PDB file of C-alpha atoms in Angstrom:
ATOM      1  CA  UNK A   1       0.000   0.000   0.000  1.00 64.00           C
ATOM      2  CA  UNK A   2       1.549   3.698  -0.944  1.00 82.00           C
ATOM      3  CA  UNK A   3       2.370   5.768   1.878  1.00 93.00           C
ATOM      4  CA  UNK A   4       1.855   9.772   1.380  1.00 96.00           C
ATOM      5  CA  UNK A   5       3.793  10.242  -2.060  1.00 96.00           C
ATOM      6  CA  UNK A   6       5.634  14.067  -2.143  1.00 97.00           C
ATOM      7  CA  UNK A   7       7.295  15.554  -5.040  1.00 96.00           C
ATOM      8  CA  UNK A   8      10.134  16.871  -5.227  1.00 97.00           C
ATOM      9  CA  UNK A   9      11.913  15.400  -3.087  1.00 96.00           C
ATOM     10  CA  UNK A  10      14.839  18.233  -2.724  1.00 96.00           C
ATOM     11  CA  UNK A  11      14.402  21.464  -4.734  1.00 97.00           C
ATOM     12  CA  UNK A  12      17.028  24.010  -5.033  1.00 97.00           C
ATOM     13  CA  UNK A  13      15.620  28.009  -6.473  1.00 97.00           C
ATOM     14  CA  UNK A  14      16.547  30.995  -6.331  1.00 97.00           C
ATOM     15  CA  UNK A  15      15.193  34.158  -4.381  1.00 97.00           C
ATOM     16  CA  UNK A  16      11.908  35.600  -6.241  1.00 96.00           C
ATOM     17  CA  UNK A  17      10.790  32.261  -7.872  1.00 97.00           C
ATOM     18  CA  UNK A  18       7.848  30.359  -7.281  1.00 97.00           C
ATOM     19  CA  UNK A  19       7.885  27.052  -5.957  1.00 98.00           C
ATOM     20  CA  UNK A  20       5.414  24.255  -5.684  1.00 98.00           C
ATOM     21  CA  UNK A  21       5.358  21.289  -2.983  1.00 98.00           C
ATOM     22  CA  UNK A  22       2.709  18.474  -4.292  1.00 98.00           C
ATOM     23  CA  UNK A  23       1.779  15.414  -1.835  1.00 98.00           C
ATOM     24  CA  UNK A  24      -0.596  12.541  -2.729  1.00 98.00           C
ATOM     25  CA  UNK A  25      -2.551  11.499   0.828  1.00 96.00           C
ATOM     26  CA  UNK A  26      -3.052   7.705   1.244  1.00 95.00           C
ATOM     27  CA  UNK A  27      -6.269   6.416  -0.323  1.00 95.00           C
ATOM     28  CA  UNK A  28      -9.065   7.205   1.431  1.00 93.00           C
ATOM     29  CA  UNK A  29      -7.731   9.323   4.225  1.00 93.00           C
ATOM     30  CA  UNK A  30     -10.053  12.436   4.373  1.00 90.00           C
ATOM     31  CA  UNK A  31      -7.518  14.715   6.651  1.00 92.00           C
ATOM     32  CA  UNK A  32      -4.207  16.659   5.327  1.00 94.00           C
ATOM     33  CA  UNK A  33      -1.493  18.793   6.704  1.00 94.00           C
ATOM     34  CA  UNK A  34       1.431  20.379   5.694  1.00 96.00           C
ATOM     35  CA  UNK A  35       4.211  20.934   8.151  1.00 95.00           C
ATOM     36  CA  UNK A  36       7.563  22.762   8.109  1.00 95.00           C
ATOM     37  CA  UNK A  37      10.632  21.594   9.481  1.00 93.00           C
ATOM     38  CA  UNK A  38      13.519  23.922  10.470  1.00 93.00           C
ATOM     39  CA  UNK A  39      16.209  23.235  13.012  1.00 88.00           C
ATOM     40  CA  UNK A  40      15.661  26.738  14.656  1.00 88.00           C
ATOM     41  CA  UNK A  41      11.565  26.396  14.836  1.00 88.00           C
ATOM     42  CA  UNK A  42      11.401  22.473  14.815  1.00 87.00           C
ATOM     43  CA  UNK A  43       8.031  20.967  13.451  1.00 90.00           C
ATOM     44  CA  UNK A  44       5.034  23.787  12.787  1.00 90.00           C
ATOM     45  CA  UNK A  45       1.899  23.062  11.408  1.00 91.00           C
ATOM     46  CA  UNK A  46       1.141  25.297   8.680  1.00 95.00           C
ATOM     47  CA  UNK A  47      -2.110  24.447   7.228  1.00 94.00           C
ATOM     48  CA  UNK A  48      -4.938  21.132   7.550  1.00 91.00           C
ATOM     49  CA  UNK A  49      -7.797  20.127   5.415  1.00 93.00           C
ATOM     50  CA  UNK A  50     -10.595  18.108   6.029  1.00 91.00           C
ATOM     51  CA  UNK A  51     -12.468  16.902   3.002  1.00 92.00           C
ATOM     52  CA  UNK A  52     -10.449  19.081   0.656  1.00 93.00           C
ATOM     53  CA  UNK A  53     -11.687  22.126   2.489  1.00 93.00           C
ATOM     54  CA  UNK A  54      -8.825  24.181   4.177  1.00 93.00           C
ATOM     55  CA  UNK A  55      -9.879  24.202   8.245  1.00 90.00           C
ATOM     56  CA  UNK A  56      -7.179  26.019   9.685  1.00 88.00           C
ATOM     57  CA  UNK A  57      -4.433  27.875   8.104  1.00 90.00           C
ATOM     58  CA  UNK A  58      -3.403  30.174  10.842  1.00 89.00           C
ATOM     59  CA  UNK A  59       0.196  28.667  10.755  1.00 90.00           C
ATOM     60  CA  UNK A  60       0.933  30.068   7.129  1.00 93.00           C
ATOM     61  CA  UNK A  61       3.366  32.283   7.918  1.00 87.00           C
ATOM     62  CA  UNK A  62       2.814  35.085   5.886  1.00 84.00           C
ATOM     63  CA  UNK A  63       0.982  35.561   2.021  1.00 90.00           C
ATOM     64  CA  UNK A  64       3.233  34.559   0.405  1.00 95.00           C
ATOM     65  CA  UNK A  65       2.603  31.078   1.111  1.00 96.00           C
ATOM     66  CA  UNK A  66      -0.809  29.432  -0.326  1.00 97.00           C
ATOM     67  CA  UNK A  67      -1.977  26.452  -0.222  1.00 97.00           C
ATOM     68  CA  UNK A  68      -4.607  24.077  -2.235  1.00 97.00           C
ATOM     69  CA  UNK A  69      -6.586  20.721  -2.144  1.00 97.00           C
ATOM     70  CA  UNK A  70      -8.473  20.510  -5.593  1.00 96.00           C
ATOM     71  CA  UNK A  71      -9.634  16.806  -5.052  1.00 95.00           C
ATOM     72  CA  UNK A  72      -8.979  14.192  -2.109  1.00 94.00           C
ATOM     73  CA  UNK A  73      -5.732  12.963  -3.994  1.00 95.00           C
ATOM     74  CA  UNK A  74      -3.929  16.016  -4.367  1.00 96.00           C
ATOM     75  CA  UNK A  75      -2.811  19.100  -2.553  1.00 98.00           C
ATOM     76  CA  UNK A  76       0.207  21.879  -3.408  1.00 98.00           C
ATOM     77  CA  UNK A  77       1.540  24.294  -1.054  1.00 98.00           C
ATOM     78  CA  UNK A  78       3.076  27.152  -3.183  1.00 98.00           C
ATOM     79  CA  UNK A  79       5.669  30.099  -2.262  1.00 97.00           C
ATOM     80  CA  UNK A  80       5.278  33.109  -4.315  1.00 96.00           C
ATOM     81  CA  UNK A  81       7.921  34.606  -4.024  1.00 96.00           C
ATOM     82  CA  UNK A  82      10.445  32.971  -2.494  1.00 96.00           C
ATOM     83  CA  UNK A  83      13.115  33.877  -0.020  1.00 96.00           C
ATOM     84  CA  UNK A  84      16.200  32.245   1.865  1.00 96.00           C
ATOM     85  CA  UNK A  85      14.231  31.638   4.987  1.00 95.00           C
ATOM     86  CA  UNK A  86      11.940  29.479   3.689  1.00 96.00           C
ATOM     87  CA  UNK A  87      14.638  26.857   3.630  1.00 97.00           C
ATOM     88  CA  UNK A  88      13.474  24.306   5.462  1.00 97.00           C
ATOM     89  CA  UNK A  89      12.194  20.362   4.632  1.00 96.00           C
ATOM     90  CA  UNK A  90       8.301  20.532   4.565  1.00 97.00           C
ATOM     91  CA  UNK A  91       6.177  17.249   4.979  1.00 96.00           C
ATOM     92  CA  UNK A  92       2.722  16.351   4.151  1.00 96.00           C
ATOM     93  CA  UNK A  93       0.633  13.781   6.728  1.00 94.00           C
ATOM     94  CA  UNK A  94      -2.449  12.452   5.904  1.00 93.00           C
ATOM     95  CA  UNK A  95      -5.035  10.508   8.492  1.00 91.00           C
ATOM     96  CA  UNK A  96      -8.143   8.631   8.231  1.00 87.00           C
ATOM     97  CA  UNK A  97     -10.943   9.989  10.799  1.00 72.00           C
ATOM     98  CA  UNK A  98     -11.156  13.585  12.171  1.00 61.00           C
ATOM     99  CA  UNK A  99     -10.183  13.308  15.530  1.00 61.00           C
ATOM    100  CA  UNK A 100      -7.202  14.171  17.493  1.00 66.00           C
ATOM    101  CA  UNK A 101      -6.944   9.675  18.382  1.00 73.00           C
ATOM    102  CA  UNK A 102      -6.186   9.623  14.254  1.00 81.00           C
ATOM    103  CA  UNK A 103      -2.125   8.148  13.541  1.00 86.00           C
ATOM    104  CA  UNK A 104      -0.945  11.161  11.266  1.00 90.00           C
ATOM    105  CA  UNK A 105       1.239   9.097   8.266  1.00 92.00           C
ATOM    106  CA  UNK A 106       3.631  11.151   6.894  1.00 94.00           C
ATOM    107  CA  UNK A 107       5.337  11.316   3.541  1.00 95.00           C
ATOM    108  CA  UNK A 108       9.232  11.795   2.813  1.00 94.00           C
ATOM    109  CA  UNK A 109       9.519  15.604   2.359  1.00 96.00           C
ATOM    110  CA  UNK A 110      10.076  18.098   0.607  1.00 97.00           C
ATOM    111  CA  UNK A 111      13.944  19.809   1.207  1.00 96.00           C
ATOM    112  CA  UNK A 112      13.742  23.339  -0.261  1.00 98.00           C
ATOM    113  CA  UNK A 113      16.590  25.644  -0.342  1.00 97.00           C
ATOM    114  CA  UNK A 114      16.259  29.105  -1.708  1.00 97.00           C
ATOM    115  CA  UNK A 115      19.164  30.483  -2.323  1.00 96.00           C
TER     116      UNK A 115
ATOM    117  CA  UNK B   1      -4.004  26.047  25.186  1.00 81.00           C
ATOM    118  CA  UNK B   2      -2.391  22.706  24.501  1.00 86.00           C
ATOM    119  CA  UNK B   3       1.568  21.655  24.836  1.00 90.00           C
ATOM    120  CA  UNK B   4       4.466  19.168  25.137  1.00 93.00           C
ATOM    121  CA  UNK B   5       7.239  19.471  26.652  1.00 95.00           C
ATOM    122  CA  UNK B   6      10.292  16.712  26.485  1.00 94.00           C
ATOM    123  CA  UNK B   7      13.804  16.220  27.210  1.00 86.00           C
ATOM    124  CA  UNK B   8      16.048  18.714  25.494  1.00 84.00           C
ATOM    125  CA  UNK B   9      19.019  16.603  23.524  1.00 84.00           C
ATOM    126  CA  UNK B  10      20.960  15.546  22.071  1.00 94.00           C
ATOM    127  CA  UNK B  11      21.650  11.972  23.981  1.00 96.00           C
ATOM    128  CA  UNK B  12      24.221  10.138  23.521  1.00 97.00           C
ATOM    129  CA  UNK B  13      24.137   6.264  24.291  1.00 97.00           C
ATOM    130  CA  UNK B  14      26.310   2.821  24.380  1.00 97.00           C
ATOM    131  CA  UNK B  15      24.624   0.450  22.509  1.00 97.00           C
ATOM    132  CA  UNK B  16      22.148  -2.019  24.994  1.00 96.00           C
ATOM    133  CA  UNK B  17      22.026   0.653  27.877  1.00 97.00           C
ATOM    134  CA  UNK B  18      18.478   1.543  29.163  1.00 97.00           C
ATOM    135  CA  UNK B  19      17.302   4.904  27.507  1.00 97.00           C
ATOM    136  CA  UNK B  20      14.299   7.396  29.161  1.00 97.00           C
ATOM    137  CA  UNK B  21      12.787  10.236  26.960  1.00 97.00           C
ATOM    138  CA  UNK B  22      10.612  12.407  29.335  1.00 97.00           C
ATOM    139  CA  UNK B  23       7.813  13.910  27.890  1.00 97.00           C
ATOM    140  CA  UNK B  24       4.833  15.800  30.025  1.00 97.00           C
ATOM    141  CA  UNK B  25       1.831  17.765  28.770  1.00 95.00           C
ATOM    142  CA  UNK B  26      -0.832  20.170  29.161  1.00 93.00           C
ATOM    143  CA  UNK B  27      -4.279  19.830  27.992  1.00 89.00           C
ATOM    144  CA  UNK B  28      -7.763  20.517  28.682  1.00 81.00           C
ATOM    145  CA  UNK B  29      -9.943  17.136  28.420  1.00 79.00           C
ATOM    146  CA  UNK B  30      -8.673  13.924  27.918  1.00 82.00           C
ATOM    147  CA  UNK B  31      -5.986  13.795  24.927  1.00 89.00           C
ATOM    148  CA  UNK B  32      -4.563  10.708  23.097  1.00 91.00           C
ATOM    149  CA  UNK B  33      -0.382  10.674  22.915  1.00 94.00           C
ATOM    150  CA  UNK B  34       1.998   9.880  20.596  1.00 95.00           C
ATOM    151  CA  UNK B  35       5.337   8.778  19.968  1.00 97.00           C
ATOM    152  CA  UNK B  36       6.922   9.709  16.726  1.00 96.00           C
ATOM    153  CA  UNK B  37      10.539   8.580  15.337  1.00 97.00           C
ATOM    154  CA  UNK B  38      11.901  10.516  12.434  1.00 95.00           C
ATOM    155  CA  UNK B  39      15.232   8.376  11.291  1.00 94.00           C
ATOM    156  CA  UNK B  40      17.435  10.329   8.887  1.00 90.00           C
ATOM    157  CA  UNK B  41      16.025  11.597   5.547  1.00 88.00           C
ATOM    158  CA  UNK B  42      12.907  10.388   6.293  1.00 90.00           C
ATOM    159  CA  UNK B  43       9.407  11.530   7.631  1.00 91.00           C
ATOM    160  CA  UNK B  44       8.209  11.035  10.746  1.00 93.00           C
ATOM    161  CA  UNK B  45       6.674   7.721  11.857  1.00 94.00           C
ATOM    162  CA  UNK B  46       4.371   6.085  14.423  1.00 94.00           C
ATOM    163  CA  UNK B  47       6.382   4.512  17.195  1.00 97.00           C
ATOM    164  CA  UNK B  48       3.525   4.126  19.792  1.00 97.00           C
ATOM    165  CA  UNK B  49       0.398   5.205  20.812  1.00 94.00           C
ATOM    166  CA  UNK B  50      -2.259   5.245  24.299  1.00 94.00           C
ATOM    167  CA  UNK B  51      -5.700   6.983  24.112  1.00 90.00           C
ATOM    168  CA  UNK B  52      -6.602   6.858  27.810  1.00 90.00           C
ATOM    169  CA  UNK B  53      -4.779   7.312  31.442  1.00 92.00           C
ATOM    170  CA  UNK B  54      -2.585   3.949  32.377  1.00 94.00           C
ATOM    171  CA  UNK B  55      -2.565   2.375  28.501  1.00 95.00           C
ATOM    172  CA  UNK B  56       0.769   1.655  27.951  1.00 97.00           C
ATOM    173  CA  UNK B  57       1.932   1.852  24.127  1.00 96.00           C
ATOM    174  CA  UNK B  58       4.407  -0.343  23.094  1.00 97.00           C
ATOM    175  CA  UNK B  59       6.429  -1.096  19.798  1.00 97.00           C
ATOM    176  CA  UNK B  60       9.955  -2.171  18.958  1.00 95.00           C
ATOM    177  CA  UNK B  61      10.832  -2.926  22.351  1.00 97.00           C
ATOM    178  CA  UNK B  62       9.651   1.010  22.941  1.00 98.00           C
ATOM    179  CA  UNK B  63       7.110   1.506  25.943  1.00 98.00           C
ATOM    180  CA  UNK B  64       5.331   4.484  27.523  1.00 98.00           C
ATOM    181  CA  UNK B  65       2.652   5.029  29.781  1.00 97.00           C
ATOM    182  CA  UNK B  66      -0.347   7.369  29.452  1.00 96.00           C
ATOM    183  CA  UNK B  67       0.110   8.699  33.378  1.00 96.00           C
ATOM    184  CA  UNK B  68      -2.787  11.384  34.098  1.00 93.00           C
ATOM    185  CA  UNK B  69      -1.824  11.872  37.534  1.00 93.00           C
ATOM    186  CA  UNK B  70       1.643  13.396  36.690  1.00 95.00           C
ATOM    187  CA  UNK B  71       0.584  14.669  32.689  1.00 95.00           C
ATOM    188  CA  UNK B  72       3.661  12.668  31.110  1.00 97.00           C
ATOM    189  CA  UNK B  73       3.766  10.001  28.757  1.00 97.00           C
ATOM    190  CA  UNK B  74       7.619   9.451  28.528  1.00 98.00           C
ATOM    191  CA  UNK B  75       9.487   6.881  26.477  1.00 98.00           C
ATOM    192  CA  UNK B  76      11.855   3.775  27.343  1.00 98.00           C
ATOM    193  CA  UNK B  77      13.399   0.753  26.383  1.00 98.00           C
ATOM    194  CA  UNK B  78      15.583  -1.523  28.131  1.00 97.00           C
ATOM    195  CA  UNK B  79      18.589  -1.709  25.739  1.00 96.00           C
ATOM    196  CA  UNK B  80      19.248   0.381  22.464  1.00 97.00           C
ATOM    197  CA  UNK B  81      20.480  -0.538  19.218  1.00 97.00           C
ATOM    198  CA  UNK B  82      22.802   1.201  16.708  1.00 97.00           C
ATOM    199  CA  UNK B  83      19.639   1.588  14.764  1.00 96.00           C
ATOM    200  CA  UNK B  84      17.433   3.052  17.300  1.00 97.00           C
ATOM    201  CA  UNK B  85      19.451   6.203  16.246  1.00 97.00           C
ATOM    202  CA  UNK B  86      16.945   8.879  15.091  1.00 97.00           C
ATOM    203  CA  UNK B  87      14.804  12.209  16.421  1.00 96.00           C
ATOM    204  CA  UNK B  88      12.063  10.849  19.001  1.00 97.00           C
ATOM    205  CA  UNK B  89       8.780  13.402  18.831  1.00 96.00           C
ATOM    206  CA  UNK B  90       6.318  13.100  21.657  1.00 96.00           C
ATOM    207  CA  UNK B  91       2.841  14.742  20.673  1.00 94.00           C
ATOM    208  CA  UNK B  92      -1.113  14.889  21.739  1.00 91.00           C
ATOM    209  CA  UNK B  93      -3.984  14.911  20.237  1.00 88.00           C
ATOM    210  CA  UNK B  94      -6.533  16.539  21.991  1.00 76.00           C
ATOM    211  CA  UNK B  95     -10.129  15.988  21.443  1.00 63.00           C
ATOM    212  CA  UNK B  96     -11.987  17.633  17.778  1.00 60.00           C
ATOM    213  CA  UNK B  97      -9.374  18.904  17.237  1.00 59.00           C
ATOM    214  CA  UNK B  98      -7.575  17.090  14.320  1.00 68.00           C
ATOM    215  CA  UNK B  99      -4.010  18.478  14.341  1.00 76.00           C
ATOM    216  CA  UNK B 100      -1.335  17.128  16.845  1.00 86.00           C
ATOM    217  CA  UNK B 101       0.805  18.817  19.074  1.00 88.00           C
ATOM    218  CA  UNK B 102       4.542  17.897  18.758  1.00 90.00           C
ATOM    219  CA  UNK B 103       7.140  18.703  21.052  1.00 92.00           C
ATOM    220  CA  UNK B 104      10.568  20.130  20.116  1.00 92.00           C
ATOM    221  CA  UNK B 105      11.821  16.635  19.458  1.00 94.00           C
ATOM    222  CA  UNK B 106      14.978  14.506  21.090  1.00 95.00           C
ATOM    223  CA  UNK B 107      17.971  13.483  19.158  1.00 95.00           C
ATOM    224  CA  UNK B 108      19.229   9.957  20.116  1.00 97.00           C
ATOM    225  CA  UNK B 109      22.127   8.537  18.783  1.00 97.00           C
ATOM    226  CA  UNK B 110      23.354   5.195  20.146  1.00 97.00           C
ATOM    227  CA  UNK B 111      27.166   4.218  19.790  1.00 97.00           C
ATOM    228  CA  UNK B 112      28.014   0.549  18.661  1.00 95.00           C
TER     229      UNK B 112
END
C-alpha cells in the first residue's frame, strides 16, 4: 500500500521564484497537513484540510505562502515569491478519521533551499 | 491552550544501555499521545500510541505510559540498538481537534 507520495523530493531556487510542494494522501484518508521543518523552529503546522476544504491555516506564515486541495488525492503548497528563509524540509501527513486519536502518516519531504 | 514538553538533547548512548525520553503535557480534556521517530532523511513515523490514562503503548521494544496523575507520557526501552538512532517526537492529540501537538523533538544517537 503507498504511503503519502511528495514531489520533489529536494528542490534548489533561487530568491523571487515560485515554488510548488505536491503530496498525494493515502487512499481514502479524508484529513491533510502540511508541516515545516527547520532546526531553529522544529516541526510547525502550517495548514490542515478536512475533506479538501482548508480548516485552519493560521500557521501560514505570511501571504506569500498558499496552499490548495483541488480533489482528495492532491494538494500543493506554493511560495510566491520565495526567499532564503523558507529553507526548510516541509512534509505532508495524511489521516483517516477527524479526531485528534487519528495516527498522522507522513510522507518523505520536501527539502527546499532558496538560495 | 495545549503543549508538550520533552527532554532537550541531544543523547548520547552505548549500545544495549536503558534509555528514558521524558515527555509531560498540558491539555484541557482527555488527549490521546503519541510517539513519533523521524530516522534520517525520512518523515516522521508512528512509534507508539495510548488513548486513555494507564494504557501503555508499546512497539519495537519502545514503551510508555499514558500517566494522568503526573501529565507525562515518557518513552523507554531496556537496551538500544545502533539503529534506534533517530529524532524521538512526543505529541497529543486533543479531542476535535484534528491536528497534533509535537514537542521540540529529542535526538538519540546510540554508539556501537
Amino acid at each position: 500500500d503507498a504511503g503519502v507520495i511528495q514531489s520533489p523530493r529536494h528542490e534548489v531556487t533561487e530568491m523571487g521564484q515560485e515554488v510548488t510542494l505536491r503530496c498525494k494522501p493515502i487512499s481514502g484518508h479524508n484529513s491533510l497537513f502540511w508541516y515545516r521543518q527547520t532546526m531553529m523552529r522544529g516541526l510547525e503546522l502550517l495548514i490542515y484540510f478536512n475533506n479538501n476544504v482548508p480548516i485552519d491555516d493560521s500557521g501560514m506564515p505570511e501571504d506569500r505562502f498558499s496552499a490548495k486541495m483541488p480533489n482528495a488525492s492532491f494538494s500543493t503548497l506554493k511560495i510566491q515569491p520565495s526567499e532564503p528563509r523558507d529553507s526548510a524540509v516541509y512534509f505532508c501527513a495524511s489521516t483517516l478519521g477527524g479526531g485528534g486519536t487519528d495516527t498522522q502518516y507522513f510522507g518523505p519531504g520536501t527539502r527546499l533551499t532558496v538560495l | 491552550g495545549n503543549s508538550v514538553t520533552q527532554m532537550e538533547g541531544p543523547v548520547t548512548l552505548s549500545e544495549e544501555a536503558f534509555l528514558t525520553i521524558n515527555c509531560t503535557y498540558t491539555a484541557t480534556g482527555y488527549p490521546s499521545l503519541f510517539w513519533y521517530v523521524q530516522y534520517p532523511g525520512e518523515g516522521l513515523q508512528l512509534l507508539l500510541k495510548a488513548t486513555k490514562a494507564d494504557d501503555k503503548g508499546s512497539n519495537k521494544g519502545f514503551e510508555a505510559t499514558y500517566r494522568k496523575e503526573t501529565t507525562s507520557f515518557h518513552l523507554e526501552k531496556g537496551s538500544v540498538q545502533v539503529s534506534d538512532s533517530a529524532v524521538y517526537f512526543c505529541a497529543l492529540g486533543a479531542g476535535s481537534a484534528r491536528q497534533l501537538t509535537f514537542g521540540s523533538g529529542t535526538q538519540l544517537t546510540v554508539l556501537p
